Every structure is written in structure tokens, then in C-alpha cells.
JSON list of C-alpha atoms in Angstrom, two decimals:
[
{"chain": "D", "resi": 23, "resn": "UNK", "atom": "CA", "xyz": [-33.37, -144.73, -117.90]},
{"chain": "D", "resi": 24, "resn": "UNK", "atom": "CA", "xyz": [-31.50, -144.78, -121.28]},
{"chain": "D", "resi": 25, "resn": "UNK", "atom": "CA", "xyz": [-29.69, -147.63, -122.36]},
{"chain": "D", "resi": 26, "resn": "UNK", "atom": "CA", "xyz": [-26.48, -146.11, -123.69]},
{"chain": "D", "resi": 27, "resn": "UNK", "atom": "CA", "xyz": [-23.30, -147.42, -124.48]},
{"chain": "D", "resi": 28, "resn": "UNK", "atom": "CA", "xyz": [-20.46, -147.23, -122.36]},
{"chain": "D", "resi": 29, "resn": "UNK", "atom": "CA", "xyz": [-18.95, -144.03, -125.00]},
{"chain": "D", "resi": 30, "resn": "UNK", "atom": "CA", "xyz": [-22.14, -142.34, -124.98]},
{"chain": "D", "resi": 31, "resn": "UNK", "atom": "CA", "xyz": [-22.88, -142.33, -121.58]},
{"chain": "D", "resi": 32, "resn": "UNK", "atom": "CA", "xyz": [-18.91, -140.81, -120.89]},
{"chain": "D", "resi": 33, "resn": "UNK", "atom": "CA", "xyz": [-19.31, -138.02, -123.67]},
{"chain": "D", "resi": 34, "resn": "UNK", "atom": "CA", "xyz": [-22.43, -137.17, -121.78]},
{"chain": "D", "resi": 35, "resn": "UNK", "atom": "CA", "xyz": [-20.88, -137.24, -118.64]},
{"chain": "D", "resi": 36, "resn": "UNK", "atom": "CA", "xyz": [-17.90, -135.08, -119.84]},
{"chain": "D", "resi": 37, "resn": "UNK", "atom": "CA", "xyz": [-20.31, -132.57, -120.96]},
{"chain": "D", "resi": 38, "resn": "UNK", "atom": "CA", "xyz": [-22.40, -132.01, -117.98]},
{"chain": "D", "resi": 39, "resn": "UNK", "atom": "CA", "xyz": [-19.02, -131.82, -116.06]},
{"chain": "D", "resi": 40, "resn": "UNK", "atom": "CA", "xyz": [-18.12, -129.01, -118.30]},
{"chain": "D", "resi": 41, "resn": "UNK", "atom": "CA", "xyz": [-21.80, -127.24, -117.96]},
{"chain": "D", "resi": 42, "resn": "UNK", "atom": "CA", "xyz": [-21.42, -127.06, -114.28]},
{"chain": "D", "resi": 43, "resn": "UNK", "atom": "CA", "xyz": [-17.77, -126.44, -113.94]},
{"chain": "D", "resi": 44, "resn": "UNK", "atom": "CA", "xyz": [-16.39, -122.98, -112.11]},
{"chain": "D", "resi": 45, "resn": "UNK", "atom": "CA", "xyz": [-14.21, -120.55, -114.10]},
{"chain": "D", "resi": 46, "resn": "UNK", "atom": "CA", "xyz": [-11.49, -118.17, -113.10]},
{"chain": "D", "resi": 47, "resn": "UNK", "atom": "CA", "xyz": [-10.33, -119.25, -110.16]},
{"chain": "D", "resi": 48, "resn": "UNK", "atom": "CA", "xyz": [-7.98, -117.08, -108.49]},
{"chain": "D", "resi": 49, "resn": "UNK", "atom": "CA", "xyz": [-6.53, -117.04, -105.08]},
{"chain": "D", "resi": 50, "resn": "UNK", "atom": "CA", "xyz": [-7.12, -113.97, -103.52]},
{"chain": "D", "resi": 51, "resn": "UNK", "atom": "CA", "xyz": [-5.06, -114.32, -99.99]},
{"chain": "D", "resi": 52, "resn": "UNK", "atom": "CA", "xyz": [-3.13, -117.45, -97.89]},
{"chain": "D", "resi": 53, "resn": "UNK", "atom": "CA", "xyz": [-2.50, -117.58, -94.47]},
{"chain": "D", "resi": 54, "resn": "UNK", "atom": "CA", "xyz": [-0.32, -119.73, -92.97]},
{"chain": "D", "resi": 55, "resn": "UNK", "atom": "CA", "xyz": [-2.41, -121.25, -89.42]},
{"chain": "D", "resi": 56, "resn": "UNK", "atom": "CA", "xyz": [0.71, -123.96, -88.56]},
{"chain": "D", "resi": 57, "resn": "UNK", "atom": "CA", "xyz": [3.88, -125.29, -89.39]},
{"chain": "D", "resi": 58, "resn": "UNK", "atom": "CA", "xyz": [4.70, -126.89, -86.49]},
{"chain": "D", "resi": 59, "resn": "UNK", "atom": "CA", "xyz": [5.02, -130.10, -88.79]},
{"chain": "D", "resi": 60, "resn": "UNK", "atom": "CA", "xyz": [3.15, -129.97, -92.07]},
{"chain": "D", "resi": 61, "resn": "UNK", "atom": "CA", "xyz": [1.17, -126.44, -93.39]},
{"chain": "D", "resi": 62, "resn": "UNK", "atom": "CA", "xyz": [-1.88, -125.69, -92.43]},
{"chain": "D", "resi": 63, "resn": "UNK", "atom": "CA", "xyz": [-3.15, -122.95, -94.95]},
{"chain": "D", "resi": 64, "resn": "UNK", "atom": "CA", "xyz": [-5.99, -120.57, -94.79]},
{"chain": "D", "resi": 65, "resn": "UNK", "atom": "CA", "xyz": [-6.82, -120.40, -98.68]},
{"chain": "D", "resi": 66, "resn": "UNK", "atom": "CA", "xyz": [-9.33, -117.45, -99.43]},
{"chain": "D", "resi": 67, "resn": "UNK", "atom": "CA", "xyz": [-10.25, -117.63, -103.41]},
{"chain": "D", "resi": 68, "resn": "UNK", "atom": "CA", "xyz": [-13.01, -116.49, -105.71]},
{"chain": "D", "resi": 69, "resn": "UNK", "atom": "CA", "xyz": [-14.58, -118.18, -108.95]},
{"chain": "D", "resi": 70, "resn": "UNK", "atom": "CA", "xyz": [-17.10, -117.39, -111.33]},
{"chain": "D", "resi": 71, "resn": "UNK", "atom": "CA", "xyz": [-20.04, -119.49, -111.16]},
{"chain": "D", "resi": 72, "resn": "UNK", "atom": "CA", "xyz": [-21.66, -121.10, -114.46]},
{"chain": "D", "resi": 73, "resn": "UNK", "atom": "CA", "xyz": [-24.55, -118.54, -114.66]},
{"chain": "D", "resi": 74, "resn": "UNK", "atom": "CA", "xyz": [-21.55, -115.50, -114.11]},
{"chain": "D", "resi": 75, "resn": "UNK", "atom": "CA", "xyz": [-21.97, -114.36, -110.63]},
{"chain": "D", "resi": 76, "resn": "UNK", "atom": "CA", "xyz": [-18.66, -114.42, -108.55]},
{"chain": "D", "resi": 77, "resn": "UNK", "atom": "CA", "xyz": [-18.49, -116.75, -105.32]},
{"chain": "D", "resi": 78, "resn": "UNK", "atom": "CA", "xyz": [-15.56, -116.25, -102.46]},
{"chain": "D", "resi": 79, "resn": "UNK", "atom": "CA", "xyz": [-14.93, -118.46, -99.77]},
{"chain": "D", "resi": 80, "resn": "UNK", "atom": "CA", "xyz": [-12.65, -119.27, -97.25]},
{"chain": "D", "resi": 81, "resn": "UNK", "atom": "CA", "xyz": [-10.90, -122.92, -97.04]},
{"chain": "D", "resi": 82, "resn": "UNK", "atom": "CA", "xyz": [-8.82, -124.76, -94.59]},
{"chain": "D", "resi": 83, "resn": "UNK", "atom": "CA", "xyz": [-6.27, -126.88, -96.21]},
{"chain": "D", "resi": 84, "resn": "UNK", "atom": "CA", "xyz": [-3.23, -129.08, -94.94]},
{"chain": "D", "resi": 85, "resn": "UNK", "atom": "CA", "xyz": [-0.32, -129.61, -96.90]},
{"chain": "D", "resi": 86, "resn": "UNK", "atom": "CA", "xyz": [2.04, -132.56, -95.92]},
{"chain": "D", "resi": 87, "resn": "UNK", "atom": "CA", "xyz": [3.36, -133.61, -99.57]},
{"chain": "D", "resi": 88, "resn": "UNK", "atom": "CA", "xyz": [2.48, -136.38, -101.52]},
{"chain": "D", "resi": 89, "resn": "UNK", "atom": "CA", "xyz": [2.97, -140.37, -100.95]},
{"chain": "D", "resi": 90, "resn": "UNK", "atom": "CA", "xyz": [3.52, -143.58, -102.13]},
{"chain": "D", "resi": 91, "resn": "UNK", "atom": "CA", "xyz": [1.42, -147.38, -100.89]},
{"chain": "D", "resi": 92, "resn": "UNK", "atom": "CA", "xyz": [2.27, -150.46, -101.98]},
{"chain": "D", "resi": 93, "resn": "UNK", "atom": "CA", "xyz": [0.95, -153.97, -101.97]},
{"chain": "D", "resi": 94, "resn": "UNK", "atom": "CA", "xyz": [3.11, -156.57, -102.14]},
{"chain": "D", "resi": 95, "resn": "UNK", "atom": "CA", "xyz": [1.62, -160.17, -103.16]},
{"chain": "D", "resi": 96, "resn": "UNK", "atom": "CA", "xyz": [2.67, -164.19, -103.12]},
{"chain": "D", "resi": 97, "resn": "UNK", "atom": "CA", "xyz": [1.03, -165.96, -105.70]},
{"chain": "D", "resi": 98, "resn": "UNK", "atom": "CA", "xyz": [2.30, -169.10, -104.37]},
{"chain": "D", "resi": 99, "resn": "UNK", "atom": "CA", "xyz": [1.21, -168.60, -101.19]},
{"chain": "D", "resi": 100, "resn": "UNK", "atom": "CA", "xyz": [-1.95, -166.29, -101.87]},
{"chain": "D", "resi": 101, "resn": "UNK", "atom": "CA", "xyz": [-0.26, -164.43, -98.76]},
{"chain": "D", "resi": 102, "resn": "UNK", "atom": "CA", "xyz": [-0.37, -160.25, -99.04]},
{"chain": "D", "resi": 103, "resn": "UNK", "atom": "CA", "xyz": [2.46, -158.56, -96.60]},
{"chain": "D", "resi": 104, "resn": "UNK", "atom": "CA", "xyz": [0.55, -155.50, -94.13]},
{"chain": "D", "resi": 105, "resn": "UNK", "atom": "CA", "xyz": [2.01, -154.00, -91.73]},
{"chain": "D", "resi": 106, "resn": "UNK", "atom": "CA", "xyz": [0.35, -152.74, -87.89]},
{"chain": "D", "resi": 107, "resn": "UNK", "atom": "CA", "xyz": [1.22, -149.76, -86.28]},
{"chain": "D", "resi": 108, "resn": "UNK", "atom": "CA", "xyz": [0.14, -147.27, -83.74]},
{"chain": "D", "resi": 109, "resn": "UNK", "atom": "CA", "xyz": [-1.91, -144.15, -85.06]},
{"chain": "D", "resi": 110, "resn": "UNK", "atom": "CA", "xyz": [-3.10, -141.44, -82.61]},
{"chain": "D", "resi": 111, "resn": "UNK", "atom": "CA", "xyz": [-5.70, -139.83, -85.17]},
{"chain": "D", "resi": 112, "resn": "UNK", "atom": "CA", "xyz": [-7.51, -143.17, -84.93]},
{"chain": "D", "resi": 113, "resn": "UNK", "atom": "CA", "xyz": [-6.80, -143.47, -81.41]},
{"chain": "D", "resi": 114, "resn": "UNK", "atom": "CA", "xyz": [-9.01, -139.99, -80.56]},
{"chain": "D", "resi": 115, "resn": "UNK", "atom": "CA", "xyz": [-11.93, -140.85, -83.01]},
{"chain": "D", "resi": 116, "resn": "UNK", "atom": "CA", "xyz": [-13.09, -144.12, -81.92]},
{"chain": "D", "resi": 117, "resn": "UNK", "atom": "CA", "xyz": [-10.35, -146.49, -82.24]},
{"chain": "D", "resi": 118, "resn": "UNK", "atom": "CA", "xyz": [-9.87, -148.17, -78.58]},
{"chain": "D", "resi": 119, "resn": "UNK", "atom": "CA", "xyz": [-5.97, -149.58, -79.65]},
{"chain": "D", "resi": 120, "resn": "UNK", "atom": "CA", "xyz": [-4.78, -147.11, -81.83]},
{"chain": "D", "resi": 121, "resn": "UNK", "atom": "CA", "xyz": [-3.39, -149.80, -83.41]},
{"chain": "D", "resi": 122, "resn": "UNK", "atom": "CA", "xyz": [-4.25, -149.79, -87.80]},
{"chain": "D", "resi": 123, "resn": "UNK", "atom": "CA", "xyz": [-3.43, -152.92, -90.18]},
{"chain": "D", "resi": 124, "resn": "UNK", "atom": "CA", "xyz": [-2.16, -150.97, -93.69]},
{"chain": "D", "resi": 125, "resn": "UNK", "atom": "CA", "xyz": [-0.16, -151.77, -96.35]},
{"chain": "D", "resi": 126, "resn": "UNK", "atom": "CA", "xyz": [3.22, -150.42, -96.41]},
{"chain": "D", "resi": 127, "resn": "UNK", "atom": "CA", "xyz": [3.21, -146.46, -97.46]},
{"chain": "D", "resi": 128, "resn": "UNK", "atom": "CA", "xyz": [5.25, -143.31, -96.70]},
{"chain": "D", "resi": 129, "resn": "UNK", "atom": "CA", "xyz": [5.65, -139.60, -98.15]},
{"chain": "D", "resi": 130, "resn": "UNK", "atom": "CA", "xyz": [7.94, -138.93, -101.10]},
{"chain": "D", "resi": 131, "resn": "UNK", "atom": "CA", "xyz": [9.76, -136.54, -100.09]},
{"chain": "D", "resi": 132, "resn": "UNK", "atom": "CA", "xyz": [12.14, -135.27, -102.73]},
{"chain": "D", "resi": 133, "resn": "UNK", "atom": "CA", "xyz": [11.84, -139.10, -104.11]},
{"chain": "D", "resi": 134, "resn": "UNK", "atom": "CA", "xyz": [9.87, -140.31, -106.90]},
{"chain": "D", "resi": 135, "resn": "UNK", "atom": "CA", "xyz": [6.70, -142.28, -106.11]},
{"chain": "D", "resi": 136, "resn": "UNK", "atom": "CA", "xyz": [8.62, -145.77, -107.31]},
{"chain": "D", "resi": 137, "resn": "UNK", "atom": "CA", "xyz": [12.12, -144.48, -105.57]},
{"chain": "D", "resi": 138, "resn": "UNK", "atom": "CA", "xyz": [9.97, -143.88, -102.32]},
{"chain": "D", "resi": 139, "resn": "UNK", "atom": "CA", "xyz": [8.05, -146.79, -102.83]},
{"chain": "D", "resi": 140, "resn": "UNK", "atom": "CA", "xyz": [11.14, -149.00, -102.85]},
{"chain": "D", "resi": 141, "resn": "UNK", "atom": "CA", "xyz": [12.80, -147.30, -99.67]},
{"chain": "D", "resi": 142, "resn": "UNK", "atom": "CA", "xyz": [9.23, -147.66, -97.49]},
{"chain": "D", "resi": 143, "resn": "UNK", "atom": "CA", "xyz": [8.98, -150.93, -98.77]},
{"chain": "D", "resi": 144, "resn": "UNK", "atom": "CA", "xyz": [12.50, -152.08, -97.32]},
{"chain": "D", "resi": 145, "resn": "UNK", "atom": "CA", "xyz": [12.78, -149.82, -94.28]},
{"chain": "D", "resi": 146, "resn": "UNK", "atom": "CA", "xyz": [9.85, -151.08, -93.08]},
{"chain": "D", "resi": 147, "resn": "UNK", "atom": "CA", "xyz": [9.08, -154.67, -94.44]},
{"chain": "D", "resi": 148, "resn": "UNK", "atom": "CA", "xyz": [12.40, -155.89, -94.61]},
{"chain": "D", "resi": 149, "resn": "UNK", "atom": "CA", "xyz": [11.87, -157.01, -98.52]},
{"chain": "D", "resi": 150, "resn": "UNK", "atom": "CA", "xyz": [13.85, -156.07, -101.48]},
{"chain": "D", "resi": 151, "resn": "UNK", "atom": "CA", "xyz": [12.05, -155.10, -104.52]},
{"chain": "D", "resi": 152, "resn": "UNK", "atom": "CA", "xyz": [13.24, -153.96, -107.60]},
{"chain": "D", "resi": 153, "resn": "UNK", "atom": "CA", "xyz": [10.46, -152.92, -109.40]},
{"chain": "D", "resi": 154, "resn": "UNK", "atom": "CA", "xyz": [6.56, -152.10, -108.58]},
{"chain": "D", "resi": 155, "resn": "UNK", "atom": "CA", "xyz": [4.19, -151.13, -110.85]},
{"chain": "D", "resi": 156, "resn": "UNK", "atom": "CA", "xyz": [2.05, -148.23, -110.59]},
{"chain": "D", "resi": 157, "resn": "UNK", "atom": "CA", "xyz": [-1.69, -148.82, -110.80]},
{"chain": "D", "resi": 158, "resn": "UNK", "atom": "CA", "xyz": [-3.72, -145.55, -110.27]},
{"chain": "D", "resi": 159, "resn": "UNK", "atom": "CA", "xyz": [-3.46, -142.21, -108.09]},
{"chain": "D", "resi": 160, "resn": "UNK", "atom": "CA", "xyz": [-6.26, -140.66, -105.89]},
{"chain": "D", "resi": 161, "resn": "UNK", "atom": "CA", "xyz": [-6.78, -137.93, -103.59]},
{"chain": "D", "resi": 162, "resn": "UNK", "atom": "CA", "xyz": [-7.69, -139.25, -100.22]},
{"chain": "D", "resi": 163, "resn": "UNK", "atom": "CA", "xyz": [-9.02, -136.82, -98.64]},
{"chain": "D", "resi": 164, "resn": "UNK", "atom": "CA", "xyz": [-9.73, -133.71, -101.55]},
{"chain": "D", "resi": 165, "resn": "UNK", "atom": "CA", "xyz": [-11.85, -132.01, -98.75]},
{"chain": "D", "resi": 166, "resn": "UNK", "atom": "CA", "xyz": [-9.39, -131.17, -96.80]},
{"chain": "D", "resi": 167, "resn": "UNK", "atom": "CA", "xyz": [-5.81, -132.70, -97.54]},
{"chain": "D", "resi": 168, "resn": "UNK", "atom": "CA", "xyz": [-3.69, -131.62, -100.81]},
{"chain": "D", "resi": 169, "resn": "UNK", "atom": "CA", "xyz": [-2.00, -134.92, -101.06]},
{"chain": "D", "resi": 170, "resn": "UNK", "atom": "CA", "xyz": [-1.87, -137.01, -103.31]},
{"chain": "D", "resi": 171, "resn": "UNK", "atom": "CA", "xyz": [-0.84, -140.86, -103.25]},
{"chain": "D", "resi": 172, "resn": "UNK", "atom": "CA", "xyz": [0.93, -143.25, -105.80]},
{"chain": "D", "resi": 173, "resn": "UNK", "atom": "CA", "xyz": [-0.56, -146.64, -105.53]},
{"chain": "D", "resi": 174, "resn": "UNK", "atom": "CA", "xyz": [1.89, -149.95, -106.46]},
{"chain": "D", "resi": 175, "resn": "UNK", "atom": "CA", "xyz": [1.15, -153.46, -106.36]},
{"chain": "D", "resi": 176, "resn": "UNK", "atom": "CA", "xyz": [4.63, -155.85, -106.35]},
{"chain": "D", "resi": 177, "resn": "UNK", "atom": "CA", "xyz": [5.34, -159.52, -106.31]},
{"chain": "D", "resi": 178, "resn": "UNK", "atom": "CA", "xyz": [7.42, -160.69, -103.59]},
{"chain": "D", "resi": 179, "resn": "UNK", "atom": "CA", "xyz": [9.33, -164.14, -102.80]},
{"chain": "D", "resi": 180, "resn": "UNK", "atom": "CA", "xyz": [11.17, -165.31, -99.29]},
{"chain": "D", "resi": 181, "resn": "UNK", "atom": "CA", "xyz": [14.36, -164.53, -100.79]},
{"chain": "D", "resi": 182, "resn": "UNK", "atom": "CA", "xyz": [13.69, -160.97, -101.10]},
{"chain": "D", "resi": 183, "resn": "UNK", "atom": "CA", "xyz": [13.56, -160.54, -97.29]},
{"chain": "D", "resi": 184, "resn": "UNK", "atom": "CA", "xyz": [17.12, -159.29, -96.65]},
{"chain": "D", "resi": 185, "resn": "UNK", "atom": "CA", "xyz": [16.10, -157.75, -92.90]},
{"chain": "D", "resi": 186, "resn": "UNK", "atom": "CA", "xyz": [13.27, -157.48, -89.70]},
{"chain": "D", "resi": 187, "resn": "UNK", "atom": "CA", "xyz": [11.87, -154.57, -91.22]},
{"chain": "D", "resi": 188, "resn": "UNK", "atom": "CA", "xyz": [10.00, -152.27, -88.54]},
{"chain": "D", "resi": 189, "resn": "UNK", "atom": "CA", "xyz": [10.65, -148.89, -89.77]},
{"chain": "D", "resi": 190, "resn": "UNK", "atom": "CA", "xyz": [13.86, -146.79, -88.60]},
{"chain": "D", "resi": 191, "resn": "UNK", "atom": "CA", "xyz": [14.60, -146.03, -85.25]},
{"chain": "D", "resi": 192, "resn": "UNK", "atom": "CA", "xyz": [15.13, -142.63, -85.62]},
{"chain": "D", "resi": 193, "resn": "UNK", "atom": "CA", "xyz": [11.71, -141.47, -87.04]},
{"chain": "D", "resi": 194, "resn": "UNK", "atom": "CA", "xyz": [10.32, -143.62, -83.66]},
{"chain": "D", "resi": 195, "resn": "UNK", "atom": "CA", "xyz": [8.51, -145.97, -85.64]},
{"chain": "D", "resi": 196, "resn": "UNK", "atom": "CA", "xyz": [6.71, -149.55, -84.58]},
{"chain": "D", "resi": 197, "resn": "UNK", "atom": "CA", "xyz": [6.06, -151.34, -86.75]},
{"chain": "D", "resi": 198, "resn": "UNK", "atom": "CA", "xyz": [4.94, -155.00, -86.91]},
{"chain": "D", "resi": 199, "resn": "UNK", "atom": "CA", "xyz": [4.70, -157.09, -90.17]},
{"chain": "D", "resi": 200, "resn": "UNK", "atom": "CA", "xyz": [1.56, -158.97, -91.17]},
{"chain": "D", "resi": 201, "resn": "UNK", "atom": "CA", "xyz": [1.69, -161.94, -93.89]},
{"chain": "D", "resi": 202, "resn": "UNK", "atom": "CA", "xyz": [-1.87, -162.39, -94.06]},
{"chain": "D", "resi": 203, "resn": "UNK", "atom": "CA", "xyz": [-4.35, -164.69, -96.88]},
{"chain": "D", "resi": 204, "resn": "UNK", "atom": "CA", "xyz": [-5.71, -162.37, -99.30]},
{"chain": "D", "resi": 205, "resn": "UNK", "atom": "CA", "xyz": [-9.08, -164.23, -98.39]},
{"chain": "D", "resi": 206, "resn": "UNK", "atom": "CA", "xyz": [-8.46, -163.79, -94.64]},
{"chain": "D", "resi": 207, "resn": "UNK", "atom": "CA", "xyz": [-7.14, -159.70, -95.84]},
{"chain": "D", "resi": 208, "resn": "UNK", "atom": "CA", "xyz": [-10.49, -159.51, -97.08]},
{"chain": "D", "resi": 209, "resn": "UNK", "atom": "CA", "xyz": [-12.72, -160.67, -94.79]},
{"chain": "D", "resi": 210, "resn": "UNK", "atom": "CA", "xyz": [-11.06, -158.43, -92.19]},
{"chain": "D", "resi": 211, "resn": "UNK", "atom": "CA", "xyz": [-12.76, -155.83, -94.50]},
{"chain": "D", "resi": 212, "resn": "UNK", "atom": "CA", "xyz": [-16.10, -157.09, -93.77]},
{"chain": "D", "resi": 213, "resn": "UNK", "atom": "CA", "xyz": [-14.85, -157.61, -89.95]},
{"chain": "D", "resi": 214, "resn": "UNK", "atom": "CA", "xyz": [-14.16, -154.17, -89.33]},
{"chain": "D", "resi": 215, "resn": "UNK", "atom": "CA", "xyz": [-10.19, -155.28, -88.37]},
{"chain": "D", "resi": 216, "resn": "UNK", "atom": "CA", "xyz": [-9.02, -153.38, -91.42]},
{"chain": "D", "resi": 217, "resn": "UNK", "atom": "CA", "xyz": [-10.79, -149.68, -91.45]},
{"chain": "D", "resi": 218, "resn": "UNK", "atom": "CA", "xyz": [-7.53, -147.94, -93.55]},
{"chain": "D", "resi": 219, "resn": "UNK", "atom": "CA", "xyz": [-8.73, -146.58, -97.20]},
{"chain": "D", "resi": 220, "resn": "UNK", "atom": "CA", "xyz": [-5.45, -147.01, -99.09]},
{"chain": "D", "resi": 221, "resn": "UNK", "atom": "CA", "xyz": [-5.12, -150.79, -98.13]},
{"chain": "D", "resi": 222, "resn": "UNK", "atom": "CA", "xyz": [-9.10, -151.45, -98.79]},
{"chain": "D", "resi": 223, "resn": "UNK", "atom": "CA", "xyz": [-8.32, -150.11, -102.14]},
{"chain": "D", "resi": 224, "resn": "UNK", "atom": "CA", "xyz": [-5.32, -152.02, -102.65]},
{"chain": "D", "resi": 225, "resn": "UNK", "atom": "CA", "xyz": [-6.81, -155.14, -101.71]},
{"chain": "D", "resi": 226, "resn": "UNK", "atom": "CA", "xyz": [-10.19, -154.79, -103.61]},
{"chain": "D", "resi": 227, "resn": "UNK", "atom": "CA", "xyz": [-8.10, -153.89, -106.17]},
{"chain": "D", "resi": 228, "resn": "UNK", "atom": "CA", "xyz": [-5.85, -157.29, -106.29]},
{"chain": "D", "resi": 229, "resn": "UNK", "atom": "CA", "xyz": [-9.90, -159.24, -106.29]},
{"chain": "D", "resi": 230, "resn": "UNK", "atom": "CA", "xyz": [-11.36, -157.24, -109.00]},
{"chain": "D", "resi": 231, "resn": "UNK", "atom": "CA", "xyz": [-8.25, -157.35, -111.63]},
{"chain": "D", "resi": 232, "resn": "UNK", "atom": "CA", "xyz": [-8.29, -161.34, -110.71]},
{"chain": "D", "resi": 233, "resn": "UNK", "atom": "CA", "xyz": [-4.89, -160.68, -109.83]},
{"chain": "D", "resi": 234, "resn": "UNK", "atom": "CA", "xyz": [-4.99, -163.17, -106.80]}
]
């Protein structure tokens, strides 16, 4: 293998990406399957391929919006707030409790990701933050799932609790609040007790910036 700097080996990378990426990508017809909640779309489309033959195919896709997770931090206390709550897809692929430890998240709406972020973070924490900052954004789930999420990482002190928390009452939610050691948080990685992508992220994220 060649030993190439770190700028190299990205230029190269960029241009292989470009060498194998489709062109002309057009929609050709959308079906709407359900939307009893979200959308479920039927998304037929067509591309030219890099040797200039044209491909169609057929694609399932589910459209709920996009969302915003946050992980809120103590440094004094090396404590991380997560939150448990019932989740049926879990519950029908494997998970006995339907019960899933994640940091606090919800879907924008017609919010901003740091507006949203804010109003998940007090509806169902409890705390009162003024400000989070923004680390990345991802796809979770590109195969299948349009959505995008906003991750944020926020201090947080005692005196910013100003209620229980628990999520609102009228969107039936159940939420219990976790303050948990970030060393504890992170062997419950390695335990199996916390299986949710977003929070592994946030929490692997919080070790590998030495943030905690």
C-alpha cells in the first residue's frame, strides 16, 4: 500500500468518487403507498451509468422530516443526561422490553434544528438550555429513510432543571430520565444496554474529541 499523505490520499479519493458517480438522474414516476402518518413513496427513477448505458429502478422510501439529538454533559460530575422510553420497532425485532436508552431527540417540524433542539430538550428533560452547538449531520438510515438529523452536544448544570421532564402528555409519551457516568454510558455500549445509533455516536463522539 502507498504511503500518502492525508491530502493526497483525499484528492484521490474525490476522484474515484467522481469516476464512478451516476449522471442524469431523473425521476420518472412517485407513488404514494401510505400516509397514514409519515409518506411512504414508491420512487421509480433512471440514471446514466459511468460507461453511458441507462439503469431504472424502483425504490421504497419513507419520508417523516428531518430531526434534531442532543447530548447534554456535566463536566463536574462526568454525568451525561439519556432518556428511556418505550419503542415498538425494537419491540418486534428482537428487543424483549421495548424499552431503548437514547439521548434526547425529536423531529423539527417547521423549527430549526437548534429551535427544536431546545424545545425536545425541555419538554422532555426538564432542563433549560440556551444554546447547543451543532457538531455534524448524518443520514441514518440513506437506504431507506430521507431524514436527516442535526446532532448537538450542550453543557448542563442543576440549576437549569426548571421541571420533571417526561415528554407531553398529549403526544402519549413516557419518558424516564437517565443521569448516567459517561464511563458507565459507555460501557453500556460494550454491554449491549445501549443499541440506539444516534446516542452511540453522540457518546463516542464526547470520548474521541476528549471532551469528557
Amino acid at each position: 500500500m502507498l504511503n500518502l499523505d492525508r491530502n493526497t490520499y483525499f484528492y484521490l479519493l474525490t476522484l474515484n468518487i467522481h469516476k464512478m458517480a451516476i449522471k442524469n438522474i431523473e425521476i420518472v414516476k412517485t407513488e404514494i403507498l401510505s400516509d397514514n402518518w409519515y409518506t411512504l413513496k414508491k420512487v421509480t427513477y433512471q440514471y446514466s451509468k459511468p460507461d453511458g448505458t441507462i439503469q431504472q429502478q424502483s425504490r421504497e422510501a419513507y419520508d417523516r422530516g428531518n430531526g434534531a439529538v442532543i447530548l447534554l454533559y456535566n463536566m463536574t460530575s462526568q454525568t451525561v443526561i439519556l432518556t428511556r422510553q418505550f419503542r415498538i420497532p425494537t419491540y418486534i425485532n428482537g428487543n424483549e422490553s421495548g424499552m431503548l436508552i437514547e439521548a434526547c431527540a425529536g423531529l423539527l417540524d417547521q423549527d430549526s434544528p437548534q429551535d427544536c433542539i431546545r424545545r425536545e430538550t425541555e419538554e422532555e428533560t426538564g432542563y433549560q438550555i440556551k444554546e447547543a452547538k451543532k457538531i455534524f449531520e448524518a443520514y441514518m438510515s440513506p437506504g431507506s429513510v430521507t431524514e436527516i438529523l442535526h446532532f448537538f452536544i450542550a453543557e448542563y448544570t442543576n440549576n437549569m432543571k426548571v421541571s420533571d421532564g417526561g415528554g407531553l402528555e398529549e403526544e402519549e409519551e413516557h419518558i424516564e430520565i437517565l443521569e448516567i457516568n459517561i464511563q458507565d454510558a459507555l460501557e453500556m455500549i460494550d454491554t449491549g444496554e445501549i443499541k440506539d445509533g444516534k446516542t452511540i455516536m453522540l457518546l463516542q463522539y464526547i470520548r474521541l474529541k476528549n471532551i469528557m
